[in-house]
GROMACS .gro file of C-alpha atoms in nm:
model
  239
    1MET     CA    1   0.000   0.000   0.000
    2ARG     CA    2   0.135   0.336  -0.102
    3TYR     CA    3   0.074   0.668   0.053
    4LYS     CA    4   0.113   0.996  -0.118
    5VAL     CA    5   0.253   1.268   0.106
    6ASN     CA    6   0.237   1.631  -0.013
    7LEU     CA    7   0.475   1.848   0.179
    8LEU     CA    8   0.374   2.174   0.004
    9PRO     CA    9   0.194   2.445   0.192
   10PRO     CA   10  -0.188   2.422   0.180
   11ALA     CA   11  -0.205   2.710  -0.074
   12LEU     CA   12  -0.001   2.511  -0.318
   13GLN     CA   13  -0.146   2.173  -0.261
   14ARG     CA   14  -0.418   2.199  -0.539
   15GLU     CA   15  -0.340   1.968  -0.826
   16SER     CA   16  -0.406   2.092  -1.181
   17VAL     CA   17  -0.676   1.901  -1.369
   18ILE     CA   18  -0.631   1.880  -1.746
   19ASP     CA   19  -0.956   1.921  -1.951
   20THR     CA   20  -0.899   1.693  -2.248
   21ARG     CA   21  -1.216   1.792  -2.436
   22ARG     CA   22  -1.136   2.157  -2.415
   23LEU     CA   23  -0.784   2.089  -2.534
   24VAL     CA   24  -0.916   1.895  -2.832
   25ARG     CA   25  -1.160   2.172  -2.923
   26LEU     CA   26  -0.889   2.434  -2.894
   27ALA     CA   27  -0.657   2.231  -3.115
   28ALA     CA   28  -0.932   2.181  -3.377
   29VAL     CA   29  -1.016   2.553  -3.387
   30THR     CA   30  -0.646   2.635  -3.411
   31LEU     CA   31  -0.605   2.396  -3.703
   32VAL     CA   32  -0.910   2.538  -3.883
   33VAL     CA   33  -0.789   2.897  -3.838
   34ALA     CA   34  -0.441   2.800  -3.952
   35ALA     CA   35  -0.585   2.627  -4.260
   36VAL     CA   36  -0.800   2.929  -4.349
   37VAL     CA   37  -0.512   3.172  -4.302
   38GLY     CA   38  -0.278   2.946  -4.497
   39GLY     CA   39  -0.528   2.903  -4.781
   40TYR     CA   40  -0.585   3.278  -4.798
   41GLY     CA   41  -0.211   3.340  -4.801
   42TYR     CA   42  -0.167   3.083  -5.079
   43PHE     CA   43  -0.448   3.249  -5.276
   44LEU     CA   44  -0.283   3.591  -5.237
   45LEU     CA   45   0.049   3.444  -5.347
   46GLN     CA   46  -0.108   3.287  -5.656
   47LEU     CA   47  -0.289   3.613  -5.734
   48VAL     CA   48   0.037   3.805  -5.722
   49LEU     CA   49   0.208   3.547  -5.941
   50MET     CA   50  -0.080   3.551  -6.192
   51LYS     CA   51  -0.069   3.930  -6.209
   52GLY     CA   52   0.300   3.911  -6.287
   53GLU     CA   53   0.241   3.647  -6.556
   54LEU     CA   54  -0.045   3.854  -6.702
   55ALA     CA   55   0.177   4.161  -6.725
   56GLU     CA   56   0.451   3.954  -6.890
   57THR     CA   57   0.200   3.802  -7.133
   58ARG     CA   58   0.074   4.148  -7.226
   59GLN     CA   59   0.428   4.260  -7.296
   60ARG     CA   60   0.484   3.955  -7.518
   61LEU     CA   61   0.158   4.021  -7.705
   62ALA     CA   62   0.258   4.382  -7.761
   63ALA     CA   63   0.592   4.262  -7.898
   64LEU     CA   64   0.416   4.010  -8.127
   65GLU     CA   65   0.164   4.258  -8.274
   66PRO     CA   66   0.388   4.352  -8.574
   67THR     CA   67   0.445   3.982  -8.647
   68VAL     CA   68   0.071   3.912  -8.628
   69ALA     CA   69   0.002   4.202  -8.865
   70ARG     CA   70   0.257   4.062  -9.114
   71VAL     CA   71   0.104   3.713  -9.087
   72ASN     CA   72  -0.247   3.851  -9.149
   73LYS     CA   73  -0.118   4.043  -9.449
   74MET     CA   74   0.047   3.728  -9.586
   75ARG     CA   75  -0.279   3.535  -9.537
   76GLU     CA   76  -0.471   3.801  -9.728
   77GLU     CA   77  -0.214   3.798 -10.008
   78ARG     CA   78  -0.232   3.419 -10.020
   79ARG     CA   79  -0.614   3.427 -10.035
   80THR     CA   80  -0.599   3.680 -10.321
   81ALA     CA   81  -0.340   3.469 -10.503
   82GLU     CA   82  -0.556   3.156 -10.463
   83GLU     CA   83  -0.861   3.339 -10.598
   84THR     CA   84  -0.655   3.467 -10.892
   85ALA     CA   85  -0.519   3.118 -10.960
   86HIS     CA   86  -0.872   2.976 -10.945
   87ALA     CA   87  -1.000   3.237 -11.191
   88LEU     CA   88  -0.708   3.174 -11.426
   89THR     CA   89  -0.770   2.799 -11.405
   90GLN     CA   90  -1.133   2.857 -11.501
   91LEU     CA   91  -1.021   3.074 -11.792
   92LEU     CA   92  -0.774   2.811 -11.912
   93ASN     CA   93  -1.019   2.523 -11.876
   94GLY     CA   94  -1.298   2.714 -12.049
   95ARG     CA   95  -1.097   2.898 -12.312
   96LEU     CA   96  -1.258   2.932 -12.650
   97ALA     CA   97  -1.092   2.846 -12.979
   98TRP     CA   98  -1.263   3.052 -13.246
   99SER     CA   99  -1.039   2.964 -13.541
  100GLY     CA  100  -1.247   2.664 -13.652
  101MET     CA  101  -1.574   2.856 -13.632
  102LEU     CA  102  -1.431   3.155 -13.821
  103ALA     CA  103  -1.293   2.925 -14.091
  104ASP     CA  104  -1.633   2.758 -14.131
  105ILE     CA  105  -1.803   3.098 -14.161
  106ASN     CA  106  -1.553   3.191 -14.429
  107TYR     CA  107  -1.621   2.866 -14.618
  108ALA     CA  108  -1.996   2.928 -14.590
  109LEU     CA  109  -1.976   3.260 -14.777
  110PRO     CA  110  -2.089   3.262 -15.140
  111ARG     CA  111  -1.854   3.414 -15.396
  112ASP     CA  112  -2.048   3.740 -15.434
  113MET     CA  113  -2.053   3.813 -15.059
  114TRP     CA  114  -1.811   3.957 -14.804
  115LEU     CA  115  -1.829   4.033 -14.434
  116ASP     CA  116  -1.804   4.379 -14.287
  117LYS     CA  117  -1.829   4.297 -13.916
  118LEU     CA  118  -1.834   3.993 -13.691
  119GLU     CA  119  -1.913   4.030 -13.321
  120ILE     CA  120  -1.894   3.766 -13.048
  121LEU     CA  121  -2.083   3.870 -12.738
  122LYS     CA  122  -2.303   3.778 -12.445
  123GLU     CA  123  -2.683   3.797 -12.476
  124GLN     CA  124  -2.710   4.092 -12.234
  125GLN     CA  125  -2.465   4.294 -12.442
  126THR     CA  126  -2.576   4.496 -12.739
  127PRO     CA  127  -2.390   4.456 -13.070
  128ALA     CA  128  -2.341   4.831 -13.110
  129GLY     CA  129  -2.295   4.914 -12.741
  130GLU     CA  130  -1.989   4.994 -12.538
  131LYS     CA  131  -1.924   4.634 -12.432
  132LYS     CA  132  -1.869   4.500 -12.778
  133GLY     CA  133  -1.763   4.151 -12.865
  134GLY     CA  134  -1.493   4.049 -13.105
  135SER     CA  135  -1.500   4.201 -13.453
  136ALA     CA  136  -1.318   4.062 -13.750
  137GLN     CA  137  -1.305   4.138 -14.119
  138GLY     CA  138  -1.463   3.861 -14.325
  139THR     CA  139  -1.303   3.727 -14.638
  140GLY     CA  140  -1.548   3.590 -14.887
  141GLY     CA  141  -1.516   3.447 -15.232
  142GLY     CA  142  -1.557   3.788 -15.401
  143GLN     CA  143  -1.365   4.111 -15.352
  144SER     CA  144  -1.509   4.399 -15.152
  145PRO     CA  145  -1.581   4.710 -15.361
  146VAL     CA  146  -1.543   4.928 -15.053
  147GLY     CA  147  -1.184   4.927 -14.933
  148ALA     CA  148  -1.248   5.109 -14.605
  149GLY     CA  149  -1.561   4.917 -14.513
  150ALA     CA  150  -1.398   4.647 -14.295
  151GLN     CA  151  -1.364   4.704 -13.925
  152SER     CA  152  -1.155   4.533 -13.656
  153SER     CA  153  -1.185   4.559 -13.280
  154THR     CA  154  -1.087   4.375 -12.964
  155THR     CA  155  -1.226   4.025 -12.926
  156THR     CA  156  -1.454   3.926 -12.646
  157GLY     CA  157  -1.181   3.713 -12.494
  158GLY     CA  158  -0.943   4.013 -12.478
  159ALA     CA  159  -1.203   4.238 -12.317
  160ALA     CA  160  -1.296   3.965 -12.077
  161GLY     CA  161  -0.927   3.913 -11.996
  162ALA     CA  162  -0.891   4.282 -11.908
  163GLN     CA  163  -1.194   4.259 -11.682
  164ALA     CA  164  -1.056   3.945 -11.524
  165GLY     CA  165  -0.728   4.129 -11.454
  166ALA     CA  166  -0.919   4.402 -11.272
  167ALA     CA  167  -1.128   4.151 -11.078
  168PRO     CA  168  -0.942   3.817 -11.073
  169ALA     CA  169  -1.194   3.648 -10.845
  170ALA     CA  170  -1.463   3.629 -11.115
  171ALA     CA  171  -1.438   3.466 -11.455
  172PRO     CA  172  -1.575   3.663 -11.754
  173PRO     CA  173  -1.916   3.569 -11.893
  174ARG     CA  174  -1.921   3.306 -12.167
  175PRO     CA  175  -2.022   3.444 -12.509
  176ASP     CA  176  -2.336   3.293 -12.657
  177ARG     CA  177  -2.407   3.511 -12.962
  178VAL     CA  178  -2.231   3.578 -13.292
  179VAL     CA  179  -2.352   3.869 -13.507
  180VAL     CA  180  -2.246   3.857 -13.872
  181GLU     CA  181  -2.282   4.168 -14.088
  182GLY     CA  182  -2.172   4.223 -14.446
  183TYR     CA  183  -2.267   4.289 -14.805
  184SER     CA  184  -2.398   4.071 -15.087
  185ARG     CA  185  -2.458   4.131 -15.453
  186SER     CA  186  -2.786   3.934 -15.440
  187VAL     CA  187  -3.053   3.845 -15.187
  188ALA     CA  188  -3.028   3.479 -15.286
  189SER     CA  189  -2.670   3.468 -15.164
  190VAL     CA  190  -2.788   3.590 -14.824
  191GLY     CA  191  -3.028   3.296 -14.809
  192VAL     CA  192  -2.749   3.058 -14.905
  193LEU     CA  193  -2.532   3.195 -14.625
  194VAL     CA  194  -2.814   3.156 -14.371
  195HIS     CA  195  -2.863   2.798 -14.484
  196ASN     CA  196  -2.491   2.719 -14.463
  197LEU     CA  197  -2.463   2.869 -14.116
  198HIS     CA  198  -2.769   2.678 -14.004
  199GLU     CA  199  -2.605   2.355 -14.115
  200SER     CA  200  -2.286   2.439 -13.925
  201PRO     CA  201  -2.233   2.245 -13.598
  202HIS     CA  202  -2.109   2.562 -13.431
  203PHE     CA  203  -2.455   2.720 -13.405
  204LYS     CA  204  -2.780   2.594 -13.264
  205ALA     CA  205  -2.992   2.874 -13.418
  206VAL     CA  206  -2.942   3.120 -13.706
  207THR     CA  207  -3.171   3.419 -13.761
  208LEU     CA  208  -3.165   3.669 -14.046
  209GLN     CA  209  -3.229   4.002 -13.873
  210GLU     CA  210  -3.191   4.252 -14.151
  211VAL     CA  211  -3.159   4.279 -14.530
  212ALA     CA  212  -3.146   4.627 -14.679
  213GLU     CA  213  -3.053   4.748 -15.025
  214ASP     CA  214  -2.766   4.993 -15.055
  215ALA     CA  215  -2.859   5.166 -15.379
  216GLU     CA  216  -2.547   5.379 -15.375
  217ARG     CA  217  -2.316   5.077 -15.387
  218GLY     CA  218  -2.556   4.851 -15.570
  219VAL     CA  219  -2.535   4.580 -15.304
  220TRP     CA  220  -2.748   4.435 -15.026
  221ARG     CA  221  -2.648   4.483 -14.662
  222PHE     CA  222  -2.744   4.199 -14.425
  223LYS     CA  223  -2.724   4.117 -14.057
  224ILE     CA  224  -2.741   3.760 -13.920
  225LEU     CA  225  -2.763   3.651 -13.555
  226CYS     CA  226  -2.612   3.312 -13.470
  227VAL     CA  227  -2.673   3.152 -13.129
  228LEU     CA  228  -2.389   2.943 -12.990
  229PRO     CA  229  -2.474   2.616 -12.818
  230GLY     CA  230  -2.438   2.612 -12.443
  231GLY     CA  231  -2.169   2.358 -12.468
  232ASP     CA  232  -1.848   2.267 -12.617
  233SER     CA  233  -1.841   2.296 -12.996
  234VAL     CA  234  -1.597   2.586 -12.981
  235VAL     CA  235  -1.427   2.500 -12.655
  236ALA     CA  236  -1.068   2.386 -12.671
  237ALA     CA  237  -0.990   2.082 -12.460
  238PRO     CA  238  -0.760   2.161 -12.165
  239LYS     CA  239  -0.403   2.052 -12.212
   0.00000   0.00000   0.00000
């Protein structure tokens, strides 16, 4: 049997009692407060770091602005070049070879007839307007009594090429009309020409629009409208 003897004065003889629950609560509150303060401090640290990174990123973007402008300019130039190449490809694939048609028109002329004007144009265009198609001097079997009567102007393809150079993104309209004008020594020869043109594979319709007598020259002036087919009779195959 053991006895515990306390030799301290009565004022100091009280033994301290440790409250475990209170200690646990105090430790839990301390941990929670420390976690909140630590989290807030970490948040502030990250905020400061992000502000620094944002300022650095803005400086980099400001330094890259000239490069971005050059890249955008190069993209625009590339887009324009692609559109131009596409338009040129369309022109090459759909180019028209008129030599065969013109040769057939020449062969269709009777001996006492010659051409004064030949226009190749789109339906919306007017033969005598500003947007004129190709004009060429015809050569028939006979000789023209009027030396200065023949005219020559830019072909539809040339005018369309100039328009395509100004606006490379759009291909020129495809001609669908041929207007033939000239002189004949007889009305019967005009009918023969209309018949020959009608039999030509280059045209799907031939219309005699005008026949008028030129009493001064003693000849007949005529005007014939030929409608080109929508397809490929005068289209050169792409190489």
